[in-house]
PDB file of C-alpha atoms and ligand atoms in Angstrom:
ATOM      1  CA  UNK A  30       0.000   0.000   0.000  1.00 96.00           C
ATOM      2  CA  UNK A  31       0.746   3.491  -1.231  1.00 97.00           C
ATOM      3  CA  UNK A  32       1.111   6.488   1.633  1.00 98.00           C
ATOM      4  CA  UNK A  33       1.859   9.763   1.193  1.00 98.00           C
ATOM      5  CA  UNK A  34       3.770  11.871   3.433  1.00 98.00           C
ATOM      6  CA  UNK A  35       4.003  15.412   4.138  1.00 98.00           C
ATOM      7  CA  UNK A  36       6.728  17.221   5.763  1.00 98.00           C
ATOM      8  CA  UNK A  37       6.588  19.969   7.929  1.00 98.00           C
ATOM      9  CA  UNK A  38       4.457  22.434   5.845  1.00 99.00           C
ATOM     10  CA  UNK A  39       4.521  24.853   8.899  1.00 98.00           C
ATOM     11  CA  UNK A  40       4.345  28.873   8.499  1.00 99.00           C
ATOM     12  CA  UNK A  41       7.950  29.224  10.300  1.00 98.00           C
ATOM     13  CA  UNK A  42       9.367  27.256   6.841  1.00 98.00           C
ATOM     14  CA  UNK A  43       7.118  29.323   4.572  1.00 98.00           C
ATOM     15  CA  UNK A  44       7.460  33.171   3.282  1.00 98.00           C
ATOM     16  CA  UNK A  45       7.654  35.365   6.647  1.00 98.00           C
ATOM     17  CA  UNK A  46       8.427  32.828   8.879  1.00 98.00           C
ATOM     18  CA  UNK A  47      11.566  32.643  11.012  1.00 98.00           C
ATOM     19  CA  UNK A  48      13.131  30.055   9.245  1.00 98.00           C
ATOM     20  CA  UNK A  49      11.597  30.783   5.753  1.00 98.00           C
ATOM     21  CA  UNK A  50      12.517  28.396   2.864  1.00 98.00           C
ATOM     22  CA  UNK A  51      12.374  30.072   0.057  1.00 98.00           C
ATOM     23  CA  UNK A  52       9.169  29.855  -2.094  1.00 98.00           C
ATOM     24  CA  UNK A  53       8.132  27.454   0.463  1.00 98.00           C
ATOM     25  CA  UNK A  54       4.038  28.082  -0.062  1.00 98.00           C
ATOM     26  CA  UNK A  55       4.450  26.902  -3.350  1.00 98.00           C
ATOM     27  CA  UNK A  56       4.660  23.503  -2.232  1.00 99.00           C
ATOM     28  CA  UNK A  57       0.975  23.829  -0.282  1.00 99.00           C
ATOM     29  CA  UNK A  58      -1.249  23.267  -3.383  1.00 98.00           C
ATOM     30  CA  UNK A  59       0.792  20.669  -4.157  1.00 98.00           C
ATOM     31  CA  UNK A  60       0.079  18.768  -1.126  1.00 98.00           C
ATOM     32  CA  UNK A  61      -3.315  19.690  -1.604  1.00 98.00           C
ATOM     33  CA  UNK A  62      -3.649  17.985  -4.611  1.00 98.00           C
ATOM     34  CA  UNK A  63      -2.117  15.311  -3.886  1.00 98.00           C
ATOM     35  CA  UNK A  64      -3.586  14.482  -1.182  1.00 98.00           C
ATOM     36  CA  UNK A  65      -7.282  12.968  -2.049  1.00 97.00           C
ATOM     37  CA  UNK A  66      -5.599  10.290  -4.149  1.00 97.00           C
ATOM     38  CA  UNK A  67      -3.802   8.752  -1.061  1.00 97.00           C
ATOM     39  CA  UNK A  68      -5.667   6.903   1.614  1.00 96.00           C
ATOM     40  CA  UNK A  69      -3.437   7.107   4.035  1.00 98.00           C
ATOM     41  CA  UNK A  70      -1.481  10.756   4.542  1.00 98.00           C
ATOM     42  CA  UNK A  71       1.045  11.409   7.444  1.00 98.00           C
ATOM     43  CA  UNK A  72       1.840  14.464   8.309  1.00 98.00           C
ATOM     44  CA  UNK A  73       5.028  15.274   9.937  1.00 98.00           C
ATOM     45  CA  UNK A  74       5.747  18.503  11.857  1.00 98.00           C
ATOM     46  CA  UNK A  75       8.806  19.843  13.230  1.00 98.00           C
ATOM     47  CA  UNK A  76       7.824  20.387  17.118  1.00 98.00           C
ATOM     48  CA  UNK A  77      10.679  21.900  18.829  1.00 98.00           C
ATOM     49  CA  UNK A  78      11.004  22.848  22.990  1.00 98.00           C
ATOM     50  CA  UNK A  79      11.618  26.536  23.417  1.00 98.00           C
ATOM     51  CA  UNK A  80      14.842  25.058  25.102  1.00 98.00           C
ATOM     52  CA  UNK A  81      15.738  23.173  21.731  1.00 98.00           C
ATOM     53  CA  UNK A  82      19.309  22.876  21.561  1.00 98.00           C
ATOM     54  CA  UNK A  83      19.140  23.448  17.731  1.00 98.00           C
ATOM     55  CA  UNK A  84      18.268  27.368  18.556  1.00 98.00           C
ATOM     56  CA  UNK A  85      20.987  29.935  17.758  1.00 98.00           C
ATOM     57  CA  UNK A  86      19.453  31.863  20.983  1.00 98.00           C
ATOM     58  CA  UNK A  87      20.187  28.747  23.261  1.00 98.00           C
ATOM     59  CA  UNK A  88      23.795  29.406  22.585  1.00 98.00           C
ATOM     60  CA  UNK A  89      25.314  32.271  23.957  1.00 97.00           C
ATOM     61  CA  UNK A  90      27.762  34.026  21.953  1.00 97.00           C
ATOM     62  CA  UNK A  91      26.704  31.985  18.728  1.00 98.00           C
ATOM     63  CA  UNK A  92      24.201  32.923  15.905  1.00 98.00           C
ATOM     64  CA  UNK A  93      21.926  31.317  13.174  1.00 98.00           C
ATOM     65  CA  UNK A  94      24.732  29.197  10.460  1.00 97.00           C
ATOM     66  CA  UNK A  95      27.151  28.895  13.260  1.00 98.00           C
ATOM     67  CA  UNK A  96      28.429  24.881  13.865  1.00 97.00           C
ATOM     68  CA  UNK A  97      28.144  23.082  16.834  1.00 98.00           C
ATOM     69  CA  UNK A  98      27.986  19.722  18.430  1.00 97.00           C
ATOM     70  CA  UNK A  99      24.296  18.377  19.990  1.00 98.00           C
ATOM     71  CA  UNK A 100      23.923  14.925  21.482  1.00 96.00           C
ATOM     72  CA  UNK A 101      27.116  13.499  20.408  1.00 96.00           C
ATOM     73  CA  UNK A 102      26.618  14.853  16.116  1.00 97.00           C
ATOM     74  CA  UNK A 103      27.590  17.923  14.205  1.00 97.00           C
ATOM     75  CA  UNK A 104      24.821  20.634  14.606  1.00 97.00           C
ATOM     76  CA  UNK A 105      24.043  24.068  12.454  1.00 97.00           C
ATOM     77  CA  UNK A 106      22.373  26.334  14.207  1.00 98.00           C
ATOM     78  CA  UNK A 107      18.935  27.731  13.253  1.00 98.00           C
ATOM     79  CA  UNK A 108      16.507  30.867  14.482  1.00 98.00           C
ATOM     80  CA  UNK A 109      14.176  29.735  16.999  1.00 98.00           C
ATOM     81  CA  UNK A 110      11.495  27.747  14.877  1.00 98.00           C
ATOM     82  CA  UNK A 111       8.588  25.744  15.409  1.00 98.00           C
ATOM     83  CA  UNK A 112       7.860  26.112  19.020  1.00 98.00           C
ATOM     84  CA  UNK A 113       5.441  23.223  20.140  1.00 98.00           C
ATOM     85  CA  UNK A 114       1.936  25.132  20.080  1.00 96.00           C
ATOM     86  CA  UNK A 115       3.110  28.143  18.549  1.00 98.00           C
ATOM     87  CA  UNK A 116       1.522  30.094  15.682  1.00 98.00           C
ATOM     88  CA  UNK A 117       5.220  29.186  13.720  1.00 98.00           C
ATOM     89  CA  UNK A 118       4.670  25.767  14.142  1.00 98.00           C
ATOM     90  CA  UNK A 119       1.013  25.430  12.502  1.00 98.00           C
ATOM     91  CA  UNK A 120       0.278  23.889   9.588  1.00 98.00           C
ATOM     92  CA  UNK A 121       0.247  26.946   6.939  1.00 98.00           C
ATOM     93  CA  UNK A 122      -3.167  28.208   7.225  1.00 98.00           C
ATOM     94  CA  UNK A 123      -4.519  26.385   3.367  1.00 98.00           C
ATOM     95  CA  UNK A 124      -2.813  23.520   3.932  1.00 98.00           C
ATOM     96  CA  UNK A 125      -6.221  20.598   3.727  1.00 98.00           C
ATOM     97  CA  UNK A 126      -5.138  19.163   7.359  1.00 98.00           C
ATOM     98  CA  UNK A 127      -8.782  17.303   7.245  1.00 98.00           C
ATOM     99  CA  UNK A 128      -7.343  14.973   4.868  1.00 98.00           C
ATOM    100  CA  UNK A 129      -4.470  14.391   6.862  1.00 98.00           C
ATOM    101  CA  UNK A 130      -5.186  10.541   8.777  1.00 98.00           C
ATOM    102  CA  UNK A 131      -1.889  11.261  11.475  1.00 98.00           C
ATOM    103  CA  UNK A 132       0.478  13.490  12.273  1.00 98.00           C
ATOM    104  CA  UNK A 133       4.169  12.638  13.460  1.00 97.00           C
ATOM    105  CA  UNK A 134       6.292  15.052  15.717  1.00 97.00           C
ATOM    106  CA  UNK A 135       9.878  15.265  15.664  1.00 97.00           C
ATOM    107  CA  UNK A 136      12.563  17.160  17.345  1.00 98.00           C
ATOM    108  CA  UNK A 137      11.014  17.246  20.561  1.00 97.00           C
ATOM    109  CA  UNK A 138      14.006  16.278  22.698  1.00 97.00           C
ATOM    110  CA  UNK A 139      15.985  19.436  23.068  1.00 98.00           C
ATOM    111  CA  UNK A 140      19.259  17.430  23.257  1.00 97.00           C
ATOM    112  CA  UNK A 141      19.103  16.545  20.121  1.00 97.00           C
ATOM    113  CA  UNK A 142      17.648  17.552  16.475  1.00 97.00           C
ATOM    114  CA  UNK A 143      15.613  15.153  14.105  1.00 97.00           C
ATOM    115  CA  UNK A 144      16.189  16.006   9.990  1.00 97.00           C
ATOM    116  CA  UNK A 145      14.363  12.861   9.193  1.00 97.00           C
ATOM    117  CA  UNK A 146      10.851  12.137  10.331  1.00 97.00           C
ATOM    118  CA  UNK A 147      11.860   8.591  11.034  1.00 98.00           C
ATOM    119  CA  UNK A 148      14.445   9.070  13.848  1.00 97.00           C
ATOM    120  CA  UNK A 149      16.577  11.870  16.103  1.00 96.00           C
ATOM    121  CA  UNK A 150      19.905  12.865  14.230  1.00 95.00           C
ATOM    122  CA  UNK A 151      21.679  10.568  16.059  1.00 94.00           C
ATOM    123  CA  UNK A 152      19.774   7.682  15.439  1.00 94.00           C
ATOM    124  CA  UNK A 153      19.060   6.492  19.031  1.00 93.00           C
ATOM    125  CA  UNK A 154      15.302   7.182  18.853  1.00 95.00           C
ATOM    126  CA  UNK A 155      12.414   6.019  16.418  1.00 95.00           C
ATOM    127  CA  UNK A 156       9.218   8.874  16.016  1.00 95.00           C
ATOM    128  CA  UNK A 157       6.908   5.929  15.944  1.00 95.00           C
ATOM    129  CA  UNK A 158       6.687   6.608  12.480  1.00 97.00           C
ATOM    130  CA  UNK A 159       8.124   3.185  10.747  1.00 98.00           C
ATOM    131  CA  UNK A 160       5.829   1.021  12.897  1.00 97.00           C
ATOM    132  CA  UNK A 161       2.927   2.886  11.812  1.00 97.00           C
ATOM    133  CA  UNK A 162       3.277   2.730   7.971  1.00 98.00           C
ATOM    134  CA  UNK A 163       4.200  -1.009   8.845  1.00 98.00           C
ATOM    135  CA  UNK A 164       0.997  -1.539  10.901  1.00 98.00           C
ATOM    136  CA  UNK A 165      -1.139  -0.272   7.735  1.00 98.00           C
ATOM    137  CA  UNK A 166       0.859  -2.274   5.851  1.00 98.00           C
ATOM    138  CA  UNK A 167       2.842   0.703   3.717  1.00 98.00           C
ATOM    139  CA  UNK A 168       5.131  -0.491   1.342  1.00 98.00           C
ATOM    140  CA  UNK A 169       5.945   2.616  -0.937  1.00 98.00           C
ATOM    141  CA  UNK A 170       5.969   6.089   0.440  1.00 98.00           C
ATOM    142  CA  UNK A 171       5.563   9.533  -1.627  1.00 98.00           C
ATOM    143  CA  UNK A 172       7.082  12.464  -0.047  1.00 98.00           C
ATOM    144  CA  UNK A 173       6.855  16.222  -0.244  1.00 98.00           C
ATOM    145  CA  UNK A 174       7.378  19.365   1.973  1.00 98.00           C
ATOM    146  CA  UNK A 175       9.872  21.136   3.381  1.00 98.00           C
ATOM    147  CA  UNK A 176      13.100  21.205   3.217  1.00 98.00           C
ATOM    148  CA  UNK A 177      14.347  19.465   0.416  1.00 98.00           C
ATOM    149  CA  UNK A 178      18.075  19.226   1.457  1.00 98.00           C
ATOM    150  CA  UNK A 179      17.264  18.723   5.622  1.00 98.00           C
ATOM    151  CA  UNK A 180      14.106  16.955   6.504  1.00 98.00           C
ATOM    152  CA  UNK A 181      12.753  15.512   3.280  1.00 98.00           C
ATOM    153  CA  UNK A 182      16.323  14.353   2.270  1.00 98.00           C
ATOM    154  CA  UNK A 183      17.211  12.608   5.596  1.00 98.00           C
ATOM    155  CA  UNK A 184      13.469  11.158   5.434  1.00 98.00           C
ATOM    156  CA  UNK A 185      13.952   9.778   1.907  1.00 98.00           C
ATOM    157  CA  UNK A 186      16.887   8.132   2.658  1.00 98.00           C
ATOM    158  CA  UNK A 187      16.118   6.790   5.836  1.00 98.00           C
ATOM    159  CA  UNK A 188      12.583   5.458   4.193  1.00 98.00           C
ATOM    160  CA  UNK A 189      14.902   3.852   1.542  1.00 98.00           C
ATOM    161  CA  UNK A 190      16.849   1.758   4.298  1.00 98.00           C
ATOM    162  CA  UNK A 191      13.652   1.029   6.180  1.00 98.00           C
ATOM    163  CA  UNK A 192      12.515  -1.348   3.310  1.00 98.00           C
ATOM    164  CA  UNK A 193      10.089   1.911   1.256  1.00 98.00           C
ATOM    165  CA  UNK A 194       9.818   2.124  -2.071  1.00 98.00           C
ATOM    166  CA  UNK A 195      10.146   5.582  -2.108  1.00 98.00           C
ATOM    167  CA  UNK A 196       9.416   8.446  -4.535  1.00 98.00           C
ATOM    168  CA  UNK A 197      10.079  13.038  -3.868  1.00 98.00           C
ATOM    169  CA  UNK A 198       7.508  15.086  -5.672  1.00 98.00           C
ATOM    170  CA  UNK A 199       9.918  17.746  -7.078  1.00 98.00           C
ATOM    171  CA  UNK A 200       7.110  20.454  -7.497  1.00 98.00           C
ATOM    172  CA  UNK A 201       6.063  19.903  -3.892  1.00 98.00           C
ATOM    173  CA  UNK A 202       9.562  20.334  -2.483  1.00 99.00           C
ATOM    174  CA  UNK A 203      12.124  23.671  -1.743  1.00 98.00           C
ATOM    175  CA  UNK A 204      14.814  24.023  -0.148  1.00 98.00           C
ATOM    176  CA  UNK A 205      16.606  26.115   2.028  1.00 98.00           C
ATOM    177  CA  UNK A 206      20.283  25.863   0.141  1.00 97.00           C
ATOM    178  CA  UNK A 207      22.576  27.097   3.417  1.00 95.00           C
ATOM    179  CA  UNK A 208      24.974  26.164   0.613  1.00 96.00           C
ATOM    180  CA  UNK A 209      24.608  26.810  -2.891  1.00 97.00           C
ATOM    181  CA  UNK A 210      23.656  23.980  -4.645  1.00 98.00           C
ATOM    182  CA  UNK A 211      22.779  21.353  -1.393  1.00 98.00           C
ATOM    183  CA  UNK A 212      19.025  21.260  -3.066  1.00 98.00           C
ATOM    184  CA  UNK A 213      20.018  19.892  -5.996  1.00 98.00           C
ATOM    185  CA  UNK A 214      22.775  17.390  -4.513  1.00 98.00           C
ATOM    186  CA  UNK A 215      19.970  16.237  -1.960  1.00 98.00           C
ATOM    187  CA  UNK A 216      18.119  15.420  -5.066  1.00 98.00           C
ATOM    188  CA  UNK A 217      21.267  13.622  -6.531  1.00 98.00           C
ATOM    189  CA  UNK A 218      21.457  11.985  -3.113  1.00 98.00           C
ATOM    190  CA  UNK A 219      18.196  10.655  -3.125  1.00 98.00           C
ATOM    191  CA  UNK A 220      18.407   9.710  -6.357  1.00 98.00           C
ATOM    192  CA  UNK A 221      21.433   7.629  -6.024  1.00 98.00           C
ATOM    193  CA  UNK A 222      20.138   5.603  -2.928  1.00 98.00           C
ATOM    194  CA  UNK A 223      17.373   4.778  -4.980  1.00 98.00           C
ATOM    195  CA  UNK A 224      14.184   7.304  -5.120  1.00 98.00           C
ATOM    196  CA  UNK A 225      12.211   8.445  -8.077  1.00 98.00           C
ATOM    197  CA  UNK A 226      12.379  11.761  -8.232  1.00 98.00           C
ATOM    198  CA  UNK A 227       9.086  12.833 -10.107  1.00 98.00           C
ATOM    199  CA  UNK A 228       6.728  15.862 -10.622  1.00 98.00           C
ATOM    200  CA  UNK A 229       3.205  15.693  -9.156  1.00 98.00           C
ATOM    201  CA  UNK A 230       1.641  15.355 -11.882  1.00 97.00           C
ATOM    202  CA  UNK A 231       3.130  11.793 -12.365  1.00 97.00           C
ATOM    203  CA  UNK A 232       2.196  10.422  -9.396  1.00 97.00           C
ATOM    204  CA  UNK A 233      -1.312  12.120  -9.723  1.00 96.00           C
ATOM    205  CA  UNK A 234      -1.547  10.018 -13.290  1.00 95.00           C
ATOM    206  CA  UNK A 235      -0.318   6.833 -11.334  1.00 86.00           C
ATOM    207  CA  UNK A 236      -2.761   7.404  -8.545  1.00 64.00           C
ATOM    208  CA  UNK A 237      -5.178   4.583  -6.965  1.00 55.00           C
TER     209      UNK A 237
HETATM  210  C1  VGL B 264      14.279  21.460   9.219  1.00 76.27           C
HETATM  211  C2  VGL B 264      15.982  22.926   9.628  1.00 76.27           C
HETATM  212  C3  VGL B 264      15.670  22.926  10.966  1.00 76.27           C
HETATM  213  C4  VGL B 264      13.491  20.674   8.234  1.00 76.27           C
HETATM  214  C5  VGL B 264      13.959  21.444  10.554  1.00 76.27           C
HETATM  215  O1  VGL B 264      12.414  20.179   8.612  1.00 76.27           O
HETATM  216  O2  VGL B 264      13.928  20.549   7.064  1.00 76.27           O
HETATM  217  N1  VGL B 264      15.299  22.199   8.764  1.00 76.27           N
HETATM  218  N2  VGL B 264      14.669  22.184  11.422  1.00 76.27           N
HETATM  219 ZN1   ZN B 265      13.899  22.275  13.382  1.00 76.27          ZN
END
């Protein structure tokens, strides 16, 4: 069975949000139309302590792009984001969240921070997130959102080890590009550990 999944389409990754990904909205209609062809469509958000260890703020003397080391792996620093219950960390306001069937949180240990929607960065806790595809029997995952080279590419490739056929919805990913060019190697990355990398309208044609 087919599931889709969509990552952390939250107004603090979208135009005017703290951590904005560039042209980030553009991936809401996307999910939106993508969405009634799945029956089954997880939702991930990033859902971060205000004490998050990933925050530039929670470490004095450094600021947003600066490198440091969180539970035991290398860590950039980001603006505060996606503070559990904040405004920031809502769905954006058009996403369709009634057709969403379950929503994953990740991040929410601020000792360490979680790229993939799968497990923490350093890979000593599961979201939950694997058993429940398994439980409804999911055996290929689509995946869109936000960002392409962060949270959908460690989600990809993690899916990809799991056992998940897995294919990225181009038009229903950005990125934030910290470097110039890391969108387009996640892409490559993804690629090369075995993803399709397709445009919606594919996957809308192969829908059922
Ligand atoms: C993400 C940076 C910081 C993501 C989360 O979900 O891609 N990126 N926190
Ligand atoms: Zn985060």
């Amino acid at each position: 069975m087919r599931a889709l999944l969509v990552v952390d389409l939250q107004n603090d990754f979208m135009p005017g949000g703290s951590l904005a990904v560039p042209d980030g909205d553009a991936t809401v209609p996307v999910a939106n139309a993508l969405m009634p062809a799945f029956t089954l469509v997880v939702a991930t958000q990033d859902w971060h302590p205000a004490d998050h260890g990933s925050f530039a703020v929670n470490h004095p003397g450094h600021v947003p792009g600066d490198m440091v080391e969180l539970g035991g792996v290398p860590q950039v620093l980001w603006p505060a984001h996606c503070v559990q219950g904040s405004n920031g960390a809502d769905f954006h306001p058009d996403l369709r969240v009634v057709d969403i069937d379950r929503v994953v949180h990740k991040g929410t240990d601020p000792g360490i921070d979680s790229y993939s929607t799968f497990y923490d960065n350093a890979r000593q806790k599961e979201t939950g997130l694997d058993a429940f595809l398994k439980s409804h029997d999911v055996d290929e995952l689509v995946i869109l959102g936000l960002a392409t080279d962060y949270c959908v590419l460690f989600s990809a490739l993690d899916a990809i080890e799991l056992g998940y056929a897995v294919t990225v919805v181009r038009d229903g990913c950005r990125g934030i590009d910290l470097a110039e060019g890391d969108s387009e190697r996640a892409y490559e990355k993804m690629a090369a550990a075995g993803a399709a990398i397709v445009d919606s309208g594919v996957v809308l044609a192969t829908a059922g």
